[in-house]
Amino acid sequence: MDYLQGLNPEQQRAVQQIKGPVMIIAGAGSGKTRVITYRVAHLIRNRVDPFNILVLTFTNKAAREMRDRINHLVGTEAKNIWMGTFHSVFAKLLRVEADKIGYPNNFTIYDTDDSKSVLRAILKEMNLDDKLYNANFVHNRISAAKNNLVSWQEYQQNDQIQADDLSTGRGHLGKIYETYVNRCFRAGAMDFDDLLFKTNELLKNFPDVLNKYQHKFKYLMVDEYQDTNFSQYLIVKKLAAVNENICVVGDDAQSIYAFRGANIQNILNFEKDYPDLKIFKLEQNYRSTQNIVNVANSIIANNKEQLKKNVFSEKESGDKIKVMRAFSDNEEGKLVAEAIMQERSTKGLKWNDFAILYRTNAQSRSMEEALRKLGTPYKIYGGLSFYQRKEIKDLIAYFRLTFNPNDEEALKRVINYPRRGIGDTTVDRIIVSADQHQITPWEVILNPSKYLDGRTSASVGIFSTMIQSFQVITKTLTAYEAALHIAQHSGLLKDLYEDKSVEGLNRYENIQELLNGIKEFSEREDIEEKGLDVFMQDVALLTNDDKDKDPDADTVSLMTIHSSKGLEFPQVYVVGLEENLFPSQMSLNSRSDLEEERRLFYVATTRAENKLTLSYATSRFKFGTLISCEPSRFLDEIDAQYLELDFTAKPVSASNPFFDDERNNWSKRGDTFLKPKTAAVKTTSILAKAHVPSADFKPSDTSELQVGMEVEHERFGYGKVISLEGKKPDIKATIFFKEIGQKQLLLKFAKLMIRKNF
């Protein structure tokens, strides 16, 4: 038991509780990964067969890290654990059982681009308006249906769903869904959502399969359980039903993926599914200073729906959390860039010690411009994945077609690349002929003289022979040897090599990098099967979430807060803390949406190890119009004792209570406003208390607003309209509010209730 000595008492208890249902509530920075790996190691040390352990994660990176740690603790037995992402584990299971649901075991896995390409083709065939039936919208609609286990048949038979579609003028969605499913089936392909949808179908319709895996997976562990959706929840519940040796690990305070279908109720209500549940709370934060942890706690305390815990840190108090105010988004970028430059210089830090986090990708522009002007190296994360680059997708399409010639998307991508005299017209003929004869396009290509005219038939025949030759050589060569052969003999490598432009050189180097990666895979000692088909199965399951921050790249990291989850940095800047931006305007319609935004802010603050800086702008361009901005309500929720206000510029308007020095009794020292030291003043917030809207408050139609009218604003209180200027829809109203003075508002964004006409 010596290996448990490095754990704190609560961690030890969680690790040693190996029987029955267990929930480990793991606060930010509390050593969650360490507990999971030690718990798996403890199972093996207690003679649990690794083949009977299933560990589910949300990223391949997390799975690799855990496996490496377990391997260090118990040796090579770690190889026998079923461990990976939900999608990778159940893709593996489906390849074994695929024949039961009518799929080949070498089925292709479509990524989002592939799925949207299929949908665009269907929309074209159905002569539907691609603006009304936008491929992104249709894809999201089908994805949501699958994640809620709604088949195309149920979709078409559900009166509420049909009524919703008809009300938006999209009555053909059910038929599109049906056609899409059939098209994927014909191609021997599953999309990402199918990997869970089909697993549920398999476990529901084949009791013998369910029984097999219930007895195989005697011990289940699920990481980041707060991020599970309905489909994942059901799979886990079914598999654990016999033994109930299930352990879920997560933090409800970090549930931020509702837009992907994640359901926070899965973790909040876990005890209802397992009444004899043992709960362990990991509350010590080993990552952040006391001040950062205290700020995070004061934020999340405002959420009503949560599992209560008392996260604490035994590290030093650390710097107070600095709040910076800027005139505009451009000035905000300038302030952040200069602060990073100064911190690096005075504290001897590296560029990669800093991260800038924002709510939306569009906010990166002002940050990038400011960093470039100072010559600061930076990298944006969450951009185009390496495996999404055109040249990479082209070569991988050749690989896919080699193993699954029915893969229609791969076929269309490479049949005439490099050019070989098979144009779009010929491709259309192939597909039409396949539809007419109820066969696959590949069957047409195998017999071109039977279905196509002479000249076209010859070109298609050469292509067919080439793909068949690839199918033969991949059976005897390693992944690298087969990949290199296909890259060379397809003509793709030659085509890229002959393009001497800068872009062409980059594309050629990217192909070489892919081949290098395949060579590394071929030389790995921890896997037995090293064929190109095995490599392809791994690649198909890679996601943007698996792209790690390169520890050797000395650059400032820029990313959305969603992309930052699971990462940590010595210094973090969270920018754009303004109402309608963070929290997002889209989140203000319900408490659940607002609480998710607050959890997102909690995640942002807990990425910081030593120093956290928050910033906002008093004006920002929105849809080409400069608008005034209010500080985020989240700033108001932070206990003032942990904050330091760094207002290097004077307020744009003294009408905002956040800037009213006299009201809040700030004392000015140089360029920094510090809190007053007088004992008589006790503030729990850095913001003056906002106006509480009347019980009947409801924003009015302001199109007929006139000078002299009395109004109520949800935050500024009661006021009178002094003047109106501009033309619709950009009319600005100058209003004198009783509590805070004069303020100018853009009516199309303002929320005003007209109280008296004159």
PDB file of C-alpha atoms in Angstrom, residues 330-591:
ATOM      1  CA  ASN A 330      -8.574  47.666 -29.134  1.00  0.00           C
ATOM      2  CA  GLU A 331      -7.356  49.392 -25.992  1.00  0.00           C
ATOM      3  CA  GLU A 332      -8.164  46.264 -24.004  1.00  0.00           C
ATOM      4  CA  GLY A 333      -5.836  44.324 -26.317  1.00  0.00           C
ATOM      5  CA  LYS A 334      -3.145  46.955 -25.831  1.00  0.00           C
ATOM      6  CA  LEU A 335      -3.433  46.849 -22.017  1.00  0.00           C
ATOM      7  CA  VAL A 336      -3.261  43.046 -21.940  1.00  0.00           C
ATOM      8  CA  ALA A 337      -0.298  42.859 -24.345  1.00  0.00           C
ATOM      9  CA  GLU A 338       1.632  45.485 -22.370  1.00  0.00           C
ATOM     10  CA  ALA A 339       0.865  43.760 -19.061  1.00  0.00           C
ATOM     11  CA  ILE A 340       2.182  40.453 -20.411  1.00  0.00           C
ATOM     12  CA  MET A 341       5.323  42.165 -21.711  1.00  0.00           C
ATOM     13  CA  GLN A 342       5.949  43.771 -18.316  1.00  0.00           C
ATOM     14  CA  GLU A 343       5.251  40.608 -16.303  1.00  0.00           C
ATOM     15  CA  ARG A 344       7.588  38.566 -18.473  1.00  0.00           C
ATOM     16  CA  SER A 345      10.341  41.157 -18.191  1.00  0.00           C
ATOM     17  CA  THR A 346      10.152  41.784 -14.436  1.00  0.00           C
ATOM     18  CA  LYS A 347       9.558  38.180 -13.335  1.00  0.00           C
ATOM     19  CA  GLY A 348      11.759  36.328 -15.823  1.00  0.00           C
ATOM     20  CA  LEU A 349       8.890  34.294 -17.244  1.00  0.00           C
ATOM     21  CA  LYS A 350       8.507  32.621 -20.637  1.00  0.00           C
ATOM     22  CA  TRP A 351       5.888  33.561 -23.203  1.00  0.00           C
ATOM     23  CA  ASN A 352       4.220  30.179 -22.764  1.00  0.00           C
ATOM     24  CA  ASP A 353       3.549  31.008 -19.112  1.00  0.00           C
ATOM     25  CA  PHE A 354       0.730  33.278 -20.314  1.00  0.00           C
ATOM     26  CA  ALA A 355      -2.742  32.547 -21.687  1.00  0.00           C
ATOM     27  CA  ILE A 356      -5.460  34.910 -22.912  1.00  0.00           C
ATOM     28  CA  LEU A 357      -8.952  33.436 -22.656  1.00  0.00           C
ATOM     29  CA  TYR A 358     -12.084  34.822 -24.270  1.00  0.00           C
ATOM     30  CA  ARG A 359     -15.760  33.933 -24.637  1.00  0.00           C
ATOM     31  CA  THR A 360     -15.915  34.007 -28.455  1.00  0.00           C
ATOM     32  CA  ASN A 361     -13.352  33.453 -31.213  1.00  0.00           C
ATOM     33  CA  ALA A 362     -14.040  36.900 -32.678  1.00  0.00           C
ATOM     34  CA  GLN A 363     -12.414  38.516 -29.614  1.00  0.00           C
ATOM     35  CA  SER A 364      -8.995  37.228 -30.653  1.00  0.00           C
ATOM     36  CA  ARG A 365      -8.627  39.970 -33.310  1.00  0.00           C
ATOM     37  CA  SER A 366      -7.873  42.870 -30.945  1.00  0.00           C
ATOM     38  CA  MET A 367      -5.584  40.648 -28.860  1.00  0.00           C
ATOM     39  CA  GLU A 368      -3.672  39.468 -31.941  1.00  0.00           C
ATOM     40  CA  GLU A 369      -3.195  42.995 -33.272  1.00  0.00           C
ATOM     41  CA  ALA A 370      -1.846  44.239 -29.941  1.00  0.00           C
ATOM     42  CA  LEU A 371       0.532  41.289 -29.527  1.00  0.00           C
ATOM     43  CA  ARG A 372       1.833  41.686 -33.093  1.00  0.00           C
ATOM     44  CA  LYS A 373       2.575  45.395 -32.560  1.00  0.00           C
ATOM     45  CA  LEU A 374       4.778  44.504 -29.596  1.00  0.00           C
ATOM     46  CA  GLY A 375       6.432  41.607 -31.429  1.00  0.00           C
ATOM     47  CA  THR A 376       5.007  39.083 -28.952  1.00  0.00           C
ATOM     48  CA  PRO A 377       4.894  35.501 -30.282  1.00  0.00           C
ATOM     49  CA  TYR A 378       1.491  33.868 -29.873  1.00  0.00           C
ATOM     50  CA  LYS A 379      -0.531  30.892 -31.035  1.00  0.00           C
ATOM     51  CA  ILE A 380      -4.278  30.514 -31.363  1.00  0.00           C
ATOM     52  CA  TYR A 381      -5.603  27.138 -30.215  1.00  0.00           C
ATOM     53  CA  GLY A 382      -8.771  25.572 -31.488  1.00  0.00           C
ATOM     54  CA  GLY A 383      -8.112  26.604 -35.075  1.00  0.00           C
ATOM     55  CA  LEU A 384      -7.854  24.303 -38.095  1.00  0.00           C
ATOM     56  CA  SER A 385      -6.779  20.833 -37.027  1.00  0.00           C
ATOM     57  CA  PHE A 386      -3.827  19.248 -38.815  1.00  0.00           C
ATOM     58  CA  TYR A 387      -6.116  16.430 -39.941  1.00  0.00           C
ATOM     59  CA  GLN A 388      -8.586  18.932 -41.423  1.00  0.00           C
ATOM     60  CA  ARG A 389      -6.098  20.384 -43.931  1.00  0.00           C
ATOM     61  CA  LYS A 390      -7.050  19.663 -47.535  1.00  0.00           C
ATOM     62  CA  GLU A 391      -3.923  17.751 -48.535  1.00  0.00           C
ATOM     63  CA  ILE A 392      -4.120  15.574 -45.399  1.00  0.00           C
ATOM     64  CA  LYS A 393      -7.793  14.804 -45.989  1.00  0.00           C
ATOM     65  CA  ASP A 394      -6.975  13.961 -49.637  1.00  0.00           C
ATOM     66  CA  LEU A 395      -4.369  11.333 -48.766  1.00  0.00           C
ATOM     67  CA  ILE A 396      -6.475   9.941 -45.923  1.00  0.00           C
ATOM     68  CA  ALA A 397      -9.391   9.651 -48.385  1.00  0.00           C
ATOM     69  CA  TYR A 398      -7.195   7.311 -50.468  1.00  0.00           C
ATOM     70  CA  PHE A 399      -6.533   5.262 -47.325  1.00  0.00           C
ATOM     71  CA  ARG A 400     -10.246   5.179 -46.483  1.00  0.00           C
ATOM     72  CA  LEU A 401     -11.229   4.109 -49.986  1.00  0.00           C
ATOM     73  CA  THR A 402      -8.633   1.335 -49.914  1.00  0.00           C
ATOM     74  CA  PHE A 403     -10.221  -0.253 -46.833  1.00  0.00           C
ATOM     75  CA  ASN A 404     -13.834   0.635 -47.596  1.00  0.00           C
ATOM     76  CA  PRO A 405     -14.423   1.125 -51.351  1.00  0.00           C
ATOM     77  CA  ASN A 406     -18.091   1.871 -50.623  1.00  0.00           C
ATOM     78  CA  ASP A 407     -17.064   5.117 -48.876  1.00  0.00           C
ATOM     79  CA  GLU A 408     -18.796   7.517 -51.257  1.00  0.00           C
ATOM     80  CA  GLU A 409     -17.337  10.709 -49.760  1.00  0.00           C
ATOM     81  CA  ALA A 410     -13.758   9.432 -50.046  1.00  0.00           C
ATOM     82  CA  LEU A 411     -14.485   8.285 -53.597  1.00  0.00           C
ATOM     83  CA  LYS A 412     -15.790  11.682 -54.722  1.00  0.00           C
ATOM     84  CA  ARG A 413     -12.818  13.406 -53.108  1.00  0.00           C
ATOM     85  CA  VAL A 414     -10.046  11.520 -54.927  1.00  0.00           C
ATOM     86  CA  ILE A 415     -11.500   9.956 -58.068  1.00  0.00           C
ATOM     87  CA  ASN A 416     -10.179  12.899 -60.083  1.00  0.00           C
ATOM     88  CA  TYR A 417      -7.360  14.117 -57.835  1.00  0.00           C
ATOM     89  CA  PRO A 418      -4.749  14.331 -59.158  1.00  0.00           C
ATOM     90  CA  ARG A 419      -6.578  14.921 -62.444  1.00  0.00           C
ATOM     91  CA  ARG A 420      -7.115  11.744 -64.431  1.00  0.00           C
ATOM     92  CA  GLY A 421      -9.897  12.696 -66.847  1.00  0.00           C
ATOM     93  CA  ILE A 422     -12.835  11.799 -64.624  1.00  0.00           C
ATOM     94  CA  GLY A 423     -14.807  15.039 -64.305  1.00  0.00           C
ATOM     95  CA  ASP A 424     -17.905  15.969 -62.304  1.00  0.00           C
ATOM     96  CA  THR A 425     -20.193  14.840 -65.120  1.00  0.00           C
ATOM     97  CA  THR A 426     -18.704  11.342 -65.015  1.00  0.00           C
ATOM     98  CA  VAL A 427     -18.984  11.200 -61.232  1.00  0.00           C
ATOM     99  CA  ASP A 428     -22.642  12.209 -61.493  1.00  0.00           C
ATOM    100  CA  ARG A 429     -23.208   9.435 -64.059  1.00  0.00           C
ATOM    101  CA  ILE A 430     -21.606   6.896 -61.738  1.00  0.00           C
ATOM    102  CA  ILE A 431     -23.841   7.915 -58.826  1.00  0.00           C
ATOM    103  CA  VAL A 432     -27.011   8.070 -60.945  1.00  0.00           C
ATOM    104  CA  SER A 433     -26.242   4.666 -62.443  1.00  0.00           C
ATOM    105  CA  ALA A 434     -25.680   3.235 -58.961  1.00  0.00           C
ATOM    106  CA  ASP A 435     -29.042   4.588 -57.808  1.00  0.00           C
ATOM    107  CA  GLN A 436     -30.831   3.230 -60.890  1.00  0.00           C
ATOM    108  CA  HIS A 437     -29.430  -0.272 -60.458  1.00  0.00           C
ATOM    109  CA  GLN A 438     -29.650  -0.263 -56.630  1.00  0.00           C
ATOM    110  CA  ILE A 439     -25.909  -0.886 -56.266  1.00  0.00           C
ATOM    111  CA  THR A 440     -23.017   1.105 -54.803  1.00  0.00           C
ATOM    112  CA  PRO A 441     -20.923   3.532 -56.897  1.00  0.00           C
ATOM    113  CA  TRP A 442     -17.931   1.222 -56.349  1.00  0.00           C
ATOM    114  CA  GLU A 443     -19.760  -1.630 -58.092  1.00  0.00           C
ATOM    115  CA  VAL A 444     -20.251   0.673 -61.082  1.00  0.00           C
ATOM    116  CA  ILE A 445     -16.540   1.521 -61.032  1.00  0.00           C
ATOM    117  CA  LEU A 446     -15.600  -2.169 -60.919  1.00  0.00           C
ATOM    118  CA  ASN A 447     -17.571  -2.739 -64.159  1.00  0.00           C
ATOM    119  CA  PRO A 448     -17.199   0.581 -66.026  1.00  0.00           C
ATOM    120  CA  SER A 449     -17.797  -0.839 -69.521  1.00  0.00           C
ATOM    121  CA  LYS A 450     -21.205  -2.112 -68.395  1.00  0.00           C
ATOM    122  CA  TYR A 451     -22.437   1.243 -67.102  1.00  0.00           C
ATOM    123  CA  LEU A 452     -20.356   3.994 -68.789  1.00  0.00           C
ATOM    124  CA  ASP A 453     -19.338   4.994 -72.330  1.00  0.00           C
ATOM    125  CA  GLY A 454     -15.997   3.974 -73.874  1.00  0.00           C
ATOM    126  CA  ARG A 455     -13.617   6.907 -73.242  1.00  0.00           C
ATOM    127  CA  THR A 456     -14.905   7.524 -69.732  1.00  0.00           C
ATOM    128  CA  SER A 457     -14.942   3.800 -69.044  1.00  0.00           C
ATOM    129  CA  ALA A 458     -11.206   3.527 -69.720  1.00  0.00           C
ATOM    130  CA  SER A 459     -10.263   6.269 -67.230  1.00  0.00           C
ATOM    131  CA  VAL A 460     -12.537   4.833 -64.553  1.00  0.00           C
ATOM    132  CA  GLY A 461     -11.109   1.349 -65.184  1.00  0.00           C
ATOM    133  CA  ILE A 462      -7.549   2.603 -64.540  1.00  0.00           C
ATOM    134  CA  PHE A 463      -8.676   4.202 -61.287  1.00  0.00           C
ATOM    135  CA  SER A 464     -10.428   0.979 -60.263  1.00  0.00           C
ATOM    136  CA  THR A 465      -7.305  -1.084 -60.924  1.00  0.00           C
ATOM    137  CA  MET A 466      -5.190   1.326 -58.871  1.00  0.00           C
ATOM    138  CA  ILE A 467      -7.459   1.124 -55.797  1.00  0.00           C
ATOM    139  CA  GLN A 468      -7.599  -2.673 -56.044  1.00  0.00           C
ATOM    140  CA  SER A 469      -3.798  -2.784 -56.139  1.00  0.00           C
ATOM    141  CA  PHE A 470      -3.731  -0.687 -52.946  1.00  0.00           C
ATOM    142  CA  GLN A 471      -6.083  -3.187 -51.309  1.00  0.00           C
ATOM    143  CA  VAL A 472      -3.631  -5.992 -52.083  1.00  0.00           C
ATOM    144  CA  ILE A 473      -0.441  -4.276 -50.884  1.00  0.00           C
ATOM    145  CA  THR A 474      -1.922  -3.087 -47.548  1.00  0.00           C
ATOM    146  CA  LYS A 475      -2.381  -6.712 -46.488  1.00  0.00           C
ATOM    147  CA  THR A 476       1.364  -7.350 -46.311  1.00  0.00           C
ATOM    148  CA  LEU A 477       2.997  -3.949 -45.618  1.00  0.00           C
ATOM    149  CA  THR A 478       3.343  -1.956 -42.402  1.00  0.00           C
ATOM    150  CA  ALA A 479       1.267   1.183 -42.019  1.00  0.00           C
ATOM    151  CA  TYR A 480       4.172   3.400 -43.109  1.00  0.00           C
ATOM    152  CA  GLU A 481       5.136   1.291 -46.118  1.00  0.00           C
ATOM    153  CA  ALA A 482       1.528   1.120 -47.307  1.00  0.00           C
ATOM    154  CA  ALA A 483       0.948   4.861 -46.762  1.00  0.00           C
ATOM    155  CA  LEU A 484       4.095   5.809 -48.687  1.00  0.00           C
ATOM    156  CA  HIS A 485       3.169   3.449 -51.530  1.00  0.00           C
ATOM    157  CA  ILE A 486      -0.323   4.986 -51.814  1.00  0.00           C
ATOM    158  CA  ALA A 487       1.002   8.549 -51.605  1.00  0.00           C
ATOM    159  CA  GLN A 488       3.464   7.845 -54.425  1.00  0.00           C
ATOM    160  CA  HIS A 489       1.357   5.669 -56.758  1.00  0.00           C
ATOM    161  CA  SER A 490      -1.802   7.767 -56.457  1.00  0.00           C
ATOM    162  CA  GLY A 491       0.147  10.671 -57.943  1.00  0.00           C
ATOM    163  CA  LEU A 492      -0.668  12.891 -54.957  1.00  0.00           C
ATOM    164  CA  LEU A 493       2.922  13.211 -53.702  1.00  0.00           C
ATOM    165  CA  LYS A 494       4.188  14.073 -57.185  1.00  0.00           C
ATOM    166  CA  ASP A 495       1.438  16.669 -57.706  1.00  0.00           C
ATOM    167  CA  LEU A 496       2.319  18.469 -54.471  1.00  0.00           C
ATOM    168  CA  TYR A 497       6.068  18.238 -55.073  1.00  0.00           C
ATOM    169  CA  GLU A 498       5.718  19.960 -58.446  1.00  0.00           C
ATOM    170  CA  ASP A 499       3.888  22.932 -56.890  1.00  0.00           C
ATOM    171  CA  LYS A 500       6.806  25.243 -56.043  1.00  0.00           C
ATOM    172  CA  SER A 501       4.682  28.014 -54.484  1.00  0.00           C
ATOM    173  CA  VAL A 502       4.975  28.722 -50.738  1.00  0.00           C
ATOM    174  CA  GLU A 503       1.547  27.144 -50.202  1.00  0.00           C
ATOM    175  CA  GLY A 504       2.537  24.120 -52.300  1.00  0.00           C
ATOM    176  CA  LEU A 505       5.709  23.655 -50.263  1.00  0.00           C
ATOM    177  CA  ASN A 506       3.703  23.832 -47.016  1.00  0.00           C
ATOM    178  CA  ARG A 507       1.243  21.242 -48.314  1.00  0.00           C
ATOM    179  CA  TYR A 508       4.070  18.895 -49.341  1.00  0.00           C
ATOM    180  CA  GLU A 509       5.706  19.295 -45.914  1.00  0.00           C
ATOM    181  CA  ASN A 510       2.373  18.532 -44.232  1.00  0.00           C
ATOM    182  CA  ILE A 511       2.144  15.244 -46.164  1.00  0.00           C
ATOM    183  CA  GLN A 512       5.698  14.412 -45.079  1.00  0.00           C
ATOM    184  CA  GLU A 513       4.686  15.179 -41.491  1.00  0.00           C
ATOM    185  CA  LEU A 514       1.725  12.798 -41.799  1.00  0.00           C
ATOM    186  CA  LEU A 515       4.008  10.079 -43.178  1.00  0.00           C
ATOM    187  CA  ASN A 516       6.435  10.723 -40.296  1.00  0.00           C
ATOM    188  CA  GLY A 517       3.582  10.242 -37.848  1.00  0.00           C
ATOM    189  CA  ILE A 518       2.602   6.967 -39.517  1.00  0.00           C
ATOM    190  CA  LYS A 519       6.235   5.804 -39.359  1.00  0.00           C
ATOM    191  CA  GLU A 520       6.310   6.505 -35.607  1.00  0.00           C
ATOM    192  CA  PHE A 521       3.088   4.505 -35.283  1.00  0.00           C
ATOM    193  CA  SER A 522       4.674   1.601 -37.210  1.00  0.00           C
ATOM    194  CA  GLU A 523       7.603   1.537 -34.787  1.00  0.00           C
ATOM    195  CA  ARG A 524       5.581   1.622 -31.555  1.00  0.00           C
ATOM    196  CA  GLU A 525       6.296  -1.312 -29.255  1.00  0.00           C
ATOM    197  CA  ASP A 526       3.097  -1.035 -27.223  1.00  0.00           C
ATOM    198  CA  ILE A 527       0.824  -2.269 -30.026  1.00  0.00           C
ATOM    199  CA  GLU A 528       0.825  -5.551 -31.881  1.00  0.00           C
ATOM    200  CA  GLU A 529      -1.176  -4.727 -35.013  1.00  0.00           C
ATOM    201  CA  LYS A 530       0.580  -2.036 -37.046  1.00  0.00           C
ATOM    202  CA  GLY A 531      -1.357  -2.034 -40.294  1.00  0.00           C
ATOM    203  CA  LEU A 532      -2.576   1.126 -41.971  1.00  0.00           C
ATOM    204  CA  ASP A 533      -6.165   0.140 -41.166  1.00  0.00           C
ATOM    205  CA  VAL A 534      -5.374   0.263 -37.420  1.00  0.00           C
ATOM    206  CA  PHE A 535      -3.736   3.672 -37.796  1.00  0.00           C
ATOM    207  CA  MET A 536      -6.814   4.881 -39.684  1.00  0.00           C
ATOM    208  CA  GLN A 537      -9.110   3.826 -36.863  1.00  0.00           C
ATOM    209  CA  ASP A 538      -7.132   6.028 -34.456  1.00  0.00           C
ATOM    210  CA  VAL A 539      -7.048   9.006 -36.829  1.00  0.00           C
ATOM    211  CA  ALA A 540     -10.794   8.875 -37.435  1.00  0.00           C
ATOM    212  CA  LEU A 541     -11.385   9.392 -33.716  1.00  0.00           C
ATOM    213  CA  LEU A 542      -9.060  12.347 -33.201  1.00  0.00           C
ATOM    214  CA  THR A 543     -10.760  15.583 -32.161  1.00  0.00           C
ATOM    215  CA  ASN A 544      -9.620  19.160 -31.682  1.00  0.00           C
ATOM    216  CA  ASP A 545      -9.798  18.531 -27.928  1.00  0.00           C
ATOM    217  CA  ASP A 546      -6.824  16.196 -28.249  1.00  0.00           C
ATOM    218  CA  LYS A 547      -4.471  18.892 -29.467  1.00  0.00           C
ATOM    219  CA  ASP A 548      -2.226  19.549 -26.530  1.00  0.00           C
ATOM    220  CA  LYS A 549      -0.561  22.840 -25.790  1.00  0.00           C
ATOM    221  CA  ASP A 550       2.938  22.309 -27.137  1.00  0.00           C
ATOM    222  CA  PRO A 551       5.161  22.713 -24.046  1.00  0.00           C
ATOM    223  CA  ASP A 552       8.177  23.521 -26.229  1.00  0.00           C
ATOM    224  CA  ALA A 553       6.501  26.334 -28.160  1.00  0.00           C
ATOM    225  CA  ASP A 554       7.393  29.564 -26.357  1.00  0.00           C
ATOM    226  CA  THR A 555       4.289  31.509 -27.351  1.00  0.00           C
ATOM    227  CA  VAL A 556       1.416  33.217 -25.569  1.00  0.00           C
ATOM    228  CA  SER A 557      -1.650  30.964 -25.828  1.00  0.00           C
ATOM    229  CA  LEU A 558      -4.913  32.438 -27.126  1.00  0.00           C
ATOM    230  CA  MET A 559      -8.075  30.345 -26.922  1.00  0.00           C
ATOM    231  CA  THR A 560     -11.741  30.294 -26.042  1.00  0.00           C
ATOM    232  CA  ILE A 561     -12.570  29.346 -22.478  1.00  0.00           C
ATOM    233  CA  HIS A 562     -14.206  26.156 -23.741  1.00  0.00           C
ATOM    234  CA  SER A 563     -10.886  25.156 -25.369  1.00  0.00           C
ATOM    235  CA  SER A 564      -8.959  25.859 -22.152  1.00  0.00           C
ATOM    236  CA  LYS A 565     -10.751  23.264 -20.029  1.00  0.00           C
ATOM    237  CA  GLY A 566      -8.230  20.795 -18.615  1.00  0.00           C
ATOM    238  CA  LEU A 567      -5.282  23.157 -19.134  1.00  0.00           C
ATOM    239  CA  GLU A 568      -3.406  25.354 -16.678  1.00  0.00           C
ATOM    240  CA  PHE A 569      -1.057  28.333 -16.962  1.00  0.00           C
ATOM    241  CA  PRO A 570       1.023  30.355 -14.483  1.00  0.00           C
ATOM    242  CA  GLN A 571      -0.705  33.575 -15.599  1.00  0.00           C
ATOM    243  CA  VAL A 572      -4.165  33.906 -17.149  1.00  0.00           C
ATOM    244  CA  TYR A 573      -5.948  36.926 -18.647  1.00  0.00           C
ATOM    245  CA  VAL A 574      -9.730  36.597 -19.018  1.00  0.00           C
ATOM    246  CA  VAL A 575     -10.923  39.364 -21.349  1.00  0.00           C
ATOM    247  CA  GLY A 576     -14.257  40.808 -22.452  1.00  0.00           C
ATOM    248  CA  LEU A 577     -16.080  40.681 -19.105  1.00  0.00           C
ATOM    249  CA  GLU A 578     -19.097  42.669 -20.269  1.00  0.00           C
ATOM    250  CA  GLU A 579     -22.831  42.154 -20.152  1.00  0.00           C
ATOM    251  CA  ASN A 580     -24.175  40.453 -23.311  1.00  0.00           C
ATOM    252  CA  LEU A 581     -20.687  39.172 -24.116  1.00  0.00           C
ATOM    253  CA  PHE A 582     -19.836  37.317 -20.923  1.00  0.00           C
ATOM    254  CA  PRO A 583     -22.429  36.331 -19.853  1.00  0.00           C
ATOM    255  CA  SER A 584     -23.520  35.891 -23.450  1.00  0.00           C
ATOM    256  CA  GLN A 585     -26.711  37.631 -24.504  1.00  0.00           C
ATOM    257  CA  MET A 586     -28.010  34.198 -25.550  1.00  0.00           C
ATOM    258  CA  SER A 587     -27.740  32.959 -21.956  1.00  0.00           C
ATOM    259  CA  LEU A 588     -29.954  35.568 -20.319  1.00  0.00           C
ATOM    260  CA  ASN A 589     -33.289  33.890 -21.073  1.00  0.00           C
ATOM    261  CA  SER A 590     -33.166  31.233 -18.366  1.00  0.00           C
ATOM    262  CA  ARG A 591     -31.486  30.514 -15.056  1.00  0.00           C
TER     263      ARG A 591
END
